Every structure is written in structure tokens, then in C-alpha cells.
């Protein structure tokens, strides 16, 4: 999760008393607006759950009005606090943080009083289906309802995910995958000109073999391939072969044939600007299994994920821009003893970052001997706690947090440890306004033979 607090606002309560609220963004999107005391309430509960020595320090309370410089200092300290909390695997996977973030999202964006709402979801075929959900229902629960309606087996649900797409001048743009800490209905309300789509959420095309065992799952991944054909660079013979298999409705045969096609199984991002191979280079980026591929000036450059040592997202501002833009930078081993920072300026910087993380997570599962894909909401730990977690609203009221369903798959402390040992840990960079700095420890396993 990439956290930032780019902005604050002064609001008045019912009595006319003014107070400051902090606009919290997750993965580049405004998720919720919270007061200082609400974040403090969360911290106090985390202290009860975990050793306080292992938690970041929470910014202290001041008893007098803050000056402009003090207010800015508090914003930066709170931003750093939430970044550090989110990068602690114990906390980011906890039911307490997940339900806190969902409740905060609902308080900020939801005015609906209905018990049920109709959620429209775009299928890979571009058809629309409607699912009846609770307005506050979490992503994983919505996924289960959708897959049940479509006839996707429960064991295949985790191979798919719900994604936000936004309408731009160039058409529909993939923005991000919906996570367990949000409610799809509320997320759609909070994002202008967007829609929710269903897509497969894995990178290795060999997982297609498992989905071919179910006719509905097979049809979904088949339809996604057909809709994305224009992203593939097919020669005349391949076009002929593909069209012939489509006409004959040879779905399994087509998907197996598709593995020969460059970029199959990945995501094609919109054109963006990179500093590689030279500043201001116009590139198209493809995220595929284990690689990022840059296409520019009829050339290609492949960046292997296992040679990326770390990456980060930064916010860049300019007087000529209406709003800040996001940059993704990754530190890459170009050759032996030569590291270079590759920077991308893209409206899809967060999605590219999450794609990198998804590829690494999939590598981790394979290294640990796990099969299949994680649940669409991500692995979640069921907290073994003896306290009742609560949420403080902006007016100071305390309400109980509803724990995630016990049916949601949880992972043990042992499996968390094995995950950390395998590939990825997180740290926060001290570089100005940068957000999450992700350090890829799979990089340490590279040998001279890999170069």
C-alpha cells in the first residue's frame, strides 16, 4: 500500500468549532479524510495488539493552536507514521487495520442509507453483470458473490480480481486493483468517471491450465484474451492462426497457442515518459511474467524483476499542472557493478508498482512451494486478540469494528515468516516527498551467471 497525506483542510463541526482533517491517499487515490484524534485512536489500539517498541512513534499532541510551520510538520509526521505502519506486514495484514480503513472510507464517502445496492461489473467480454451487495461490503465478499453468480468455482475465485478503470481521452485506462481494505461500491462512488471490471489477477500463463478445468473460468480468460488482442504484436501467420481458432471456438487450444505470443498474460500500459534510454523518451510499457518491457522507437528493452533492487513512487508538482503527477522509479542492475535508477512518469504509476509487487508475490509463492493464486483481497491474518477493536468517528463517537468473515482465508505466523525470508521487505525512504520505498530482497539471490 502506497500511503500519502498530500493535503489538509479546515472544517467546522455542528457547534462551529474549527478543526483540521487530513486527506489520506492510498495507491494514489483519496481513500479517507481523518482527524488527528482518529489516527491517535488507531495507534492506541495497535499498541494494545503489538509491542509498542516495534511501532513507529506517533506525533505528539500540542495543547495550543499550531502555527503554519507546525501544522505542516504534523502533516509530514503523520504521513510518515501511516507509511511505516502500512509497511509492517503484521499490521498491513491485520483485521484491525483493514476494517479501520474500510470504516474510514465509508465515513468519508458514503451517504447511502440503503441496505442493498446494485453494483455493475464489466466482464472480460465487455458485457455487464449486476450484483446485489451491501454498500459497505468488502472486496472479497463482492468477489465471492460475483463468482457464485457467474458459476466460477470457489477454488478459482482467487485467480480473478476486481479492478478500477477510469475513462480518459484515450479510452478506458486500468488504474488499480481493488483491495481488501475497501468497499467496491464506495470506491466507485469516490472515483469520477470510473467502472469496475473483472480480470484475471495472475502473471504466469501456466495457471491457465487450472482454469481450463471449469468452463466458466475458461470462458472468462478466453474472452479477456480476445478483447486484448490489439495489444499483441501478431505477424500475419499468427493472426491467421488466432482468427481460425476463434472462429472454431477452440478456447483451450487458443490459450495454449497464445503462450507463443509476446506480451500474452500481461498488462499493456498507456504511453508514458521515461529517462531511459535517454531523458524524455516516449515509451510503452508491458508488465509480463517476471519482466517489464519498454517499447520505444521500434526498439525494446527488457527489465527482469529479479534484477530490480528496489522501487519507489514519488509525487511531482509543477505550476503548469492542475495536480501533482506520480513517478515510479526503480533501481536496476544494468550490468555487473552498474546500478541505474530508471524513472517513469505515468498516470498508471501506482498500477505499474502494484504489478511489480504482484509479480514478486507470485515468485514468492512459487519459491515457497505454494500452488495457485492468493485470494483477490490478498492474504490476510486473522488477529488473535483479546480486545474489541473500535473506530472513532470525526465527532468523537466510538463504534465497534466488524471483523472480517471467519470464512476469509487467513495465514499463520509461520507462513508470514517464510514470506518475509523469501523475497520482499519494505522500508520508507527519507527522500523528500517519496512514498513507499520497496526493497526487493530477491535481488540478493542474483549470481554472476544471471548477468
Short mmCIF file of C-alpha atoms in Angstrom, two decimals, residues 3-347:
data_model
loop_
_atom_site.label_atom_id
_atom_site.label_comp_id
_atom_site.label_asym_id
_atom_site.label_seq_id
_atom_site.Cartn_x
_atom_site.Cartn_y
_atom_site.Cartn_z
CA UNK A 3 0.22 5.96 1.58
CA UNK A 4 0.43 9.74 1.40
CA UNK A 5 -1.23 12.75 3.01
CA UNK A 6 -0.86 15.39 0.31
CA UNK A 7 -3.42 17.82 1.68
CA UNK A 8 -5.31 19.04 4.73
CA UNK A 9 -8.50 21.05 5.19
CA UNK A 10 -10.14 23.14 7.88
CA UNK A 11 -13.75 22.17 8.63
CA UNK A 12 -16.32 23.14 11.24
CA UNK A 13 -18.37 20.84 13.43
CA UNK A 14 -22.05 21.37 14.27
CA UNK A 15 -21.11 23.83 17.00
CA UNK A 16 -18.98 25.89 14.63
CA UNK A 17 -15.69 24.75 16.12
CA UNK A 18 -12.92 24.52 13.53
CA UNK A 19 -10.57 21.55 13.26
CA UNK A 20 -8.05 20.13 10.80
CA UNK A 21 -8.63 16.99 8.75
CA UNK A 22 -6.02 15.02 6.82
CA UNK A 23 -6.76 13.67 3.35
CA UNK A 24 -5.24 10.20 3.21
CA UNK A 25 -4.42 8.75 -0.19
CA UNK A 26 -3.77 5.05 -0.75
CA UNK A 27 -2.27 3.87 -4.03
CA UNK A 28 -2.65 7.35 -5.50
CA UNK A 29 -6.37 7.70 -4.70
CA UNK A 30 -8.09 9.71 -1.96
CA UNK A 31 -9.28 6.99 0.40
CA UNK A 32 -10.48 8.82 3.50
CA UNK A 33 -10.34 12.04 5.50
CA UNK A 34 -9.42 11.75 9.18
CA UNK A 35 -8.77 13.92 12.21
CA UNK A 36 -5.61 13.70 14.28
CA UNK A 37 -7.54 12.12 17.15
CA UNK A 38 -8.89 9.37 14.87
CA UNK A 39 -5.38 8.34 13.88
CA UNK A 40 -4.33 8.55 17.52
CA UNK A 41 -7.20 6.20 18.43
CA UNK A 42 -5.94 3.71 15.84
CA UNK A 43 -2.41 3.96 17.23
CA UNK A 44 -3.60 3.32 20.79
CA UNK A 45 -5.27 0.09 19.65
CA UNK A 46 -2.18 -1.03 17.76
CA UNK A 47 -0.17 -0.51 20.95
CA UNK A 48 -2.50 -2.96 22.71
CA UNK A 49 -2.04 -5.51 19.92
CA UNK A 50 1.68 -5.27 19.37
CA UNK A 51 4.78 -4.40 21.35
CA UNK A 52 4.86 -0.61 21.46
CA UNK A 53 8.64 -0.69 20.95
CA UNK A 54 8.09 -2.20 17.50
CA UNK A 55 5.64 0.52 16.41
CA UNK A 56 6.63 3.88 14.95
CA UNK A 57 6.29 6.87 17.25
CA UNK A 58 3.01 8.73 16.91
CA UNK A 59 3.35 12.53 16.58
CA UNK A 60 2.74 14.14 19.96
CA UNK A 61 -0.29 16.28 20.75
CA UNK A 62 0.16 20.03 21.17
CA UNK A 63 -2.03 21.93 23.59
CA UNK A 64 -2.09 25.22 21.71
CA UNK A 65 -3.02 26.18 18.16
CA UNK A 66 -0.44 25.18 15.59
CA UNK A 67 1.45 27.71 13.52
CA UNK A 68 1.64 27.16 9.77
CA UNK A 69 5.07 25.55 10.04
CA UNK A 70 3.94 23.34 12.94
CA UNK A 71 0.82 22.28 11.02
CA UNK A 72 2.97 21.30 8.03
CA UNK A 73 5.37 19.42 10.30
CA UNK A 74 2.47 17.47 11.78
CA UNK A 75 1.16 16.56 8.32
CA UNK A 76 4.58 15.22 7.33
CA UNK A 77 4.98 13.30 10.60
CA UNK A 78 1.51 11.75 10.26
CA UNK A 79 2.28 10.82 6.65
CA UNK A 80 5.49 9.12 7.70
CA UNK A 81 3.66 7.34 10.53
CA UNK A 82 0.99 5.81 8.28
CA UNK A 83 3.64 4.84 5.73
CA UNK A 84 5.65 2.98 8.36
CA UNK A 85 2.57 1.30 9.81
CA UNK A 86 1.44 0.13 6.36
CA UNK A 87 4.82 -1.42 5.60
CA UNK A 88 4.76 -3.60 8.74
CA UNK A 89 3.47 -6.96 7.48
CA UNK A 90 1.89 -7.78 10.86
CA UNK A 91 -0.23 -4.63 10.72
CA UNK A 92 -0.94 -4.37 6.99
CA UNK A 93 -2.33 -7.92 7.03
CA UNK A 94 -4.29 -7.41 10.24
CA UNK A 95 -8.06 -7.31 10.50
CA UNK A 96 -7.78 -4.20 12.69
CA UNK A 97 -6.13 -2.03 10.03
CA UNK A 98 -8.21 -3.48 7.19
CA UNK A 99 -11.53 -2.83 8.90
CA UNK A 100 -10.35 0.58 10.14
CA UNK A 101 -9.58 1.67 6.57
CA UNK A 102 -12.92 0.39 5.27
CA UNK A 103 -14.80 2.21 8.03
CA UNK A 104 -12.85 5.41 7.36
CA UNK A 105 -13.62 5.15 3.64
CA UNK A 106 -17.31 4.71 4.37
CA UNK A 107 -17.46 7.65 6.79
CA UNK A 108 -15.75 9.88 4.23
CA UNK A 109 -17.59 8.96 1.04
CA UNK A 110 -20.81 7.08 1.81
CA UNK A 111 -24.16 8.82 2.30
CA UNK A 112 -26.25 5.83 1.23
CA UNK A 113 -28.80 4.52 3.74
CA UNK A 114 -29.92 1.51 1.69
CA UNK A 115 -29.21 -1.98 2.95
CA UNK A 116 -28.57 -3.27 -0.57
CA UNK A 117 -27.33 -1.62 -3.77
CA UNK A 118 -26.87 -2.86 -7.32
CA UNK A 119 -23.21 -2.95 -8.38
CA UNK A 120 -22.46 -3.08 -12.11
CA UNK A 121 -19.35 -5.03 -13.09
CA UNK A 122 -17.84 -5.25 -16.57
CA UNK A 123 -16.83 -8.77 -17.58
CA UNK A 124 -13.83 -9.62 -19.82
CA UNK A 125 -16.26 -10.00 -22.74
CA UNK A 126 -17.28 -6.33 -22.20
CA UNK A 127 -20.73 -7.49 -21.11
CA UNK A 128 -22.16 -6.05 -17.89
CA UNK A 129 -23.47 -8.05 -14.97
CA UNK A 130 -25.18 -6.70 -11.86
CA UNK A 131 -24.57 -7.99 -8.35
CA UNK A 132 -26.69 -7.09 -5.32
CA UNK A 133 -24.34 -6.12 -2.49
CA UNK A 134 -24.32 -4.18 0.73
CA UNK A 135 -22.95 -0.65 0.18
CA UNK A 136 -20.19 -1.32 2.71
CA UNK A 137 -19.42 -4.87 1.60
CA UNK A 138 -15.71 -5.60 1.27
CA UNK A 139 -13.95 -6.58 -1.94
CA UNK A 140 -13.50 -10.27 -1.18
CA UNK A 141 -17.17 -10.71 -0.29
CA UNK A 142 -18.24 -8.99 -3.53
CA UNK A 143 -15.86 -11.23 -5.48
CA UNK A 144 -17.41 -14.34 -3.95
CA UNK A 145 -20.94 -13.17 -4.82
CA UNK A 146 -19.91 -12.34 -8.38
CA UNK A 147 -18.13 -15.64 -8.97
CA UNK A 148 -21.04 -17.58 -7.49
CA UNK A 149 -23.43 -15.79 -9.85
CA UNK A 150 -21.19 -16.49 -12.86
CA UNK A 151 -20.62 -20.12 -11.90
CA UNK A 152 -16.91 -19.82 -11.17
CA UNK A 153 -15.81 -22.46 -8.68
CA UNK A 154 -14.78 -21.28 -5.21
CA UNK A 155 -11.30 -22.72 -5.77
CA UNK A 156 -10.92 -20.46 -8.83
CA UNK A 157 -12.14 -17.21 -7.25
CA UNK A 158 -8.64 -16.20 -6.16
CA UNK A 159 -7.37 -16.27 -9.73
CA UNK A 160 -9.52 -13.22 -10.55
CA UNK A 161 -9.72 -9.70 -9.20
CA UNK A 162 -11.83 -6.56 -9.39
CA UNK A 163 -10.19 -3.53 -10.96
CA UNK A 164 -10.97 0.16 -11.29
CA UNK A 165 -10.84 1.58 -14.81
CA UNK A 166 -11.13 5.31 -15.46
CA UNK A 167 -12.46 6.96 -18.61
CA UNK A 168 -9.84 9.19 -20.25
CA UNK A 169 -9.47 10.93 -23.60
CA UNK A 170 -7.71 7.77 -24.82
CA UNK A 171 -10.44 5.45 -23.62
CA UNK A 172 -10.70 3.24 -20.53
CA UNK A 173 -7.48 3.15 -18.51
CA UNK A 174 -6.66 0.49 -15.92
CA UNK A 175 -5.99 2.32 -12.64
CA UNK A 176 -5.67 -0.23 -9.86
CA UNK A 177 -6.86 -3.45 -8.30
CA UNK A 178 -9.45 -3.19 -5.54
CA UNK A 179 -8.03 -4.32 -2.19
CA UNK A 180 -9.43 -5.90 0.96
CA UNK A 181 -9.33 -2.59 2.84
CA UNK A 182 -12.00 -1.00 0.65
CA UNK A 183 -15.62 -1.44 -0.39
CA UNK A 184 -16.05 -1.62 -4.19
CA UNK A 185 -19.32 0.34 -4.16
CA UNK A 186 -17.79 3.16 -2.10
CA UNK A 187 -14.58 3.17 -4.16
CA UNK A 188 -16.61 3.60 -7.32
CA UNK A 189 -18.56 6.47 -5.77
CA UNK A 190 -15.33 8.18 -4.76
CA UNK A 191 -13.74 7.96 -8.23
CA UNK A 192 -15.13 10.09 -11.05
CA UNK A 193 -15.88 8.54 -14.44
CA UNK A 194 -14.86 5.04 -13.46
CA UNK A 195 -16.12 1.49 -13.74
CA UNK A 196 -15.34 -1.82 -12.06
CA UNK A 197 -14.06 -4.67 -14.21
CA UNK A 198 -13.30 -8.34 -13.65
CA UNK A 199 -9.89 -9.57 -14.80
CA UNK A 200 -7.59 -12.48 -14.12
CA UNK A 201 -5.08 -11.48 -11.45
CA UNK A 202 -2.07 -13.71 -12.06
CA UNK A 203 1.01 -13.35 -14.26
CA UNK A 204 2.22 -16.85 -15.12
CA UNK A 205 0.21 -18.17 -18.13
CA UNK A 206 0.71 -21.73 -16.86
CA UNK A 207 -2.04 -21.02 -14.30
CA UNK A 208 -4.43 -21.05 -17.27
CA UNK A 209 -4.23 -24.85 -17.12
CA UNK A 210 -6.04 -24.87 -13.78
CA UNK A 211 -8.81 -22.54 -15.00
CA UNK A 212 -9.40 -24.69 -18.07
CA UNK A 213 -10.93 -27.29 -15.75
CA UNK A 214 -14.00 -25.05 -15.31
CA UNK A 215 -15.97 -23.98 -18.38
CA UNK A 216 -16.91 -20.58 -16.91
CA UNK A 217 -13.36 -19.80 -15.79
CA UNK A 218 -12.10 -20.89 -19.20
CA UNK A 219 -14.55 -18.60 -20.97
CA UNK A 220 -13.54 -15.61 -18.83
CA UNK A 221 -9.83 -15.87 -19.60
CA UNK A 222 -10.61 -16.66 -23.25
CA UNK A 223 -12.75 -13.53 -23.57
CA UNK A 224 -10.06 -11.42 -21.93
CA UNK A 225 -7.52 -12.63 -24.49
CA UNK A 226 -9.87 -11.86 -27.39
CA UNK A 227 -10.55 -8.33 -26.08
CA UNK A 228 -6.84 -7.61 -25.60
CA UNK A 229 -5.61 -8.98 -28.95
CA UNK A 230 -4.85 -5.48 -30.22
CA UNK A 231 -2.11 -5.16 -27.58
CA UNK A 232 -0.18 -8.06 -29.10
CA UNK A 233 2.26 -7.71 -31.98
CA UNK A 234 0.96 -10.52 -34.21
CA UNK A 235 2.55 -11.36 -37.53
CA UNK A 236 0.40 -12.41 -40.47
CA UNK A 237 0.67 -16.13 -39.71
CA UNK A 238 -0.22 -15.65 -36.04
CA UNK A 239 -3.24 -13.50 -36.92
CA UNK A 240 -4.43 -16.20 -39.28
CA UNK A 241 -3.95 -18.95 -36.67
CA UNK A 242 -5.65 -16.94 -33.92
CA UNK A 243 -8.64 -15.96 -36.06
CA UNK A 244 -9.06 -19.56 -37.19
CA UNK A 245 -9.11 -20.83 -33.58
CA UNK A 246 -11.54 -18.08 -32.55
CA UNK A 247 -13.86 -18.94 -35.43
CA UNK A 248 -13.76 -22.61 -34.44
CA UNK A 249 -14.23 -21.66 -30.74
CA UNK A 250 -11.21 -23.77 -29.77
CA UNK A 251 -10.75 -21.96 -26.47
CA UNK A 252 -8.23 -24.25 -24.78
CA UNK A 253 -6.19 -24.64 -27.94
CA UNK A 254 -6.19 -20.87 -28.48
CA UNK A 255 -4.96 -20.11 -24.94
CA UNK A 256 -2.17 -22.66 -25.26
CA UNK A 257 -1.22 -21.20 -28.64
CA UNK A 258 -1.28 -17.71 -27.10
CA UNK A 259 1.73 -18.56 -24.93
CA UNK A 260 3.85 -18.16 -28.06
CA UNK A 261 2.64 -14.56 -28.38
CA UNK A 262 4.81 -11.80 -26.98
CA UNK A 263 3.20 -9.88 -24.08
CA UNK A 264 0.50 -12.52 -23.58
CA UNK A 265 -0.65 -12.80 -19.97
CA UNK A 266 0.49 -9.29 -19.09
CA UNK A 267 -0.78 -5.73 -19.00
CA UNK A 268 -0.11 -3.06 -21.61
CA UNK A 269 0.06 0.40 -20.05
CA UNK A 270 -0.65 3.69 -21.77
CA UNK A 271 2.22 5.64 -23.31
CA UNK A 272 4.38 7.41 -20.75
CA UNK A 273 7.67 9.27 -20.37
CA UNK A 274 10.91 7.65 -19.17
CA UNK A 275 14.50 8.74 -18.60
CA UNK A 276 15.69 5.53 -20.27
CA UNK A 277 17.49 5.18 -22.60
CA UNK A 278 17.58 8.98 -22.61
CA UNK A 279 15.56 11.76 -20.92
CA UNK A 280 12.03 12.44 -22.19
CA UNK A 281 11.76 9.13 -24.05
CA UNK A 282 8.21 8.22 -25.07
CA UNK A 283 7.71 4.56 -24.13
CA UNK A 284 5.00 1.92 -23.95
CA UNK A 285 5.39 -0.45 -21.02
CA UNK A 286 4.26 -4.06 -20.83
CA UNK A 287 4.25 -5.88 -17.48
CA UNK A 288 4.52 -9.61 -18.12
CA UNK A 289 5.59 -12.68 -16.21
CA UNK A 290 8.86 -11.76 -14.39
CA UNK A 291 9.56 -8.74 -16.62
CA UNK A 292 8.86 -5.12 -17.52
CA UNK A 293 9.32 -4.49 -21.24
CA UNK A 294 9.85 -0.96 -22.61
CA UNK A 295 8.94 -0.39 -26.27
CA UNK A 296 10.32 2.79 -27.84
CA UNK A 297 11.42 3.91 -31.32
CA UNK A 298 10.83 0.40 -32.71
CA UNK A 299 13.18 -0.98 -30.06
CA UNK A 300 12.66 -2.97 -26.89
CA UNK A 301 14.37 -3.14 -23.52
CA UNK A 302 13.56 -5.93 -21.07
CA UNK A 303 13.93 -5.35 -17.32
CA UNK A 304 13.89 -8.57 -15.31
CA UNK A 305 12.08 -8.21 -11.99
CA UNK A 306 14.80 -10.21 -10.22
CA UNK A 307 17.34 -7.54 -11.20
CA UNK A 308 15.29 -4.69 -9.73
CA UNK A 309 16.79 -3.96 -6.32
CA UNK A 310 14.12 -1.51 -5.16
CA UNK A 311 11.45 0.86 -6.39
CA UNK A 312 9.54 3.86 -5.12
CA UNK A 313 6.72 6.21 -6.06
CA UNK A 314 7.15 9.98 -5.78
CA UNK A 315 4.78 12.88 -6.27
CA UNK A 316 5.98 15.62 -8.63
CA UNK A 317 4.40 19.09 -8.75
CA UNK A 318 4.57 21.94 -11.24
CA UNK A 319 2.90 25.34 -11.55
CA UNK A 320 1.75 24.30 -15.03
CA UNK A 321 -0.12 21.23 -13.76
CA UNK A 322 -3.54 21.24 -12.13
CA UNK A 323 -2.49 18.45 -9.77
CA UNK A 324 0.64 16.54 -8.78
CA UNK A 325 1.79 13.71 -11.02
CA UNK A 326 3.24 10.40 -9.95
CA UNK A 327 6.60 8.98 -10.89
CA UNK A 328 7.75 5.40 -10.49
CA UNK A 329 11.49 4.85 -10.15
CA UNK A 330 13.25 1.51 -9.90
CA UNK A 331 16.90 0.72 -9.22
CA UNK A 332 18.09 -1.72 -11.87
CA UNK A 333 21.24 -3.80 -12.34
CA UNK A 334 22.06 -2.98 -15.97
CA UNK A 335 25.36 -4.85 -15.88
CA UNK A 336 27.76 -6.20 -13.32
CA UNK A 337 28.56 -3.47 -10.75
CA UNK A 338 26.36 -0.94 -12.58
CA UNK A 339 23.11 0.14 -10.95
CA UNK A 340 20.87 2.79 -12.50
CA UNK A 341 17.63 4.45 -11.47
CA UNK A 342 15.02 4.17 -14.23
CA UNK A 343 12.19 6.70 -13.87
CA UNK A 344 8.71 6.58 -15.41
CA UNK A 345 6.18 9.41 -15.35
CA UNK A 346 2.78 7.83 -15.88
CA UNK A 347 -0.87 8.20 -14.88
#
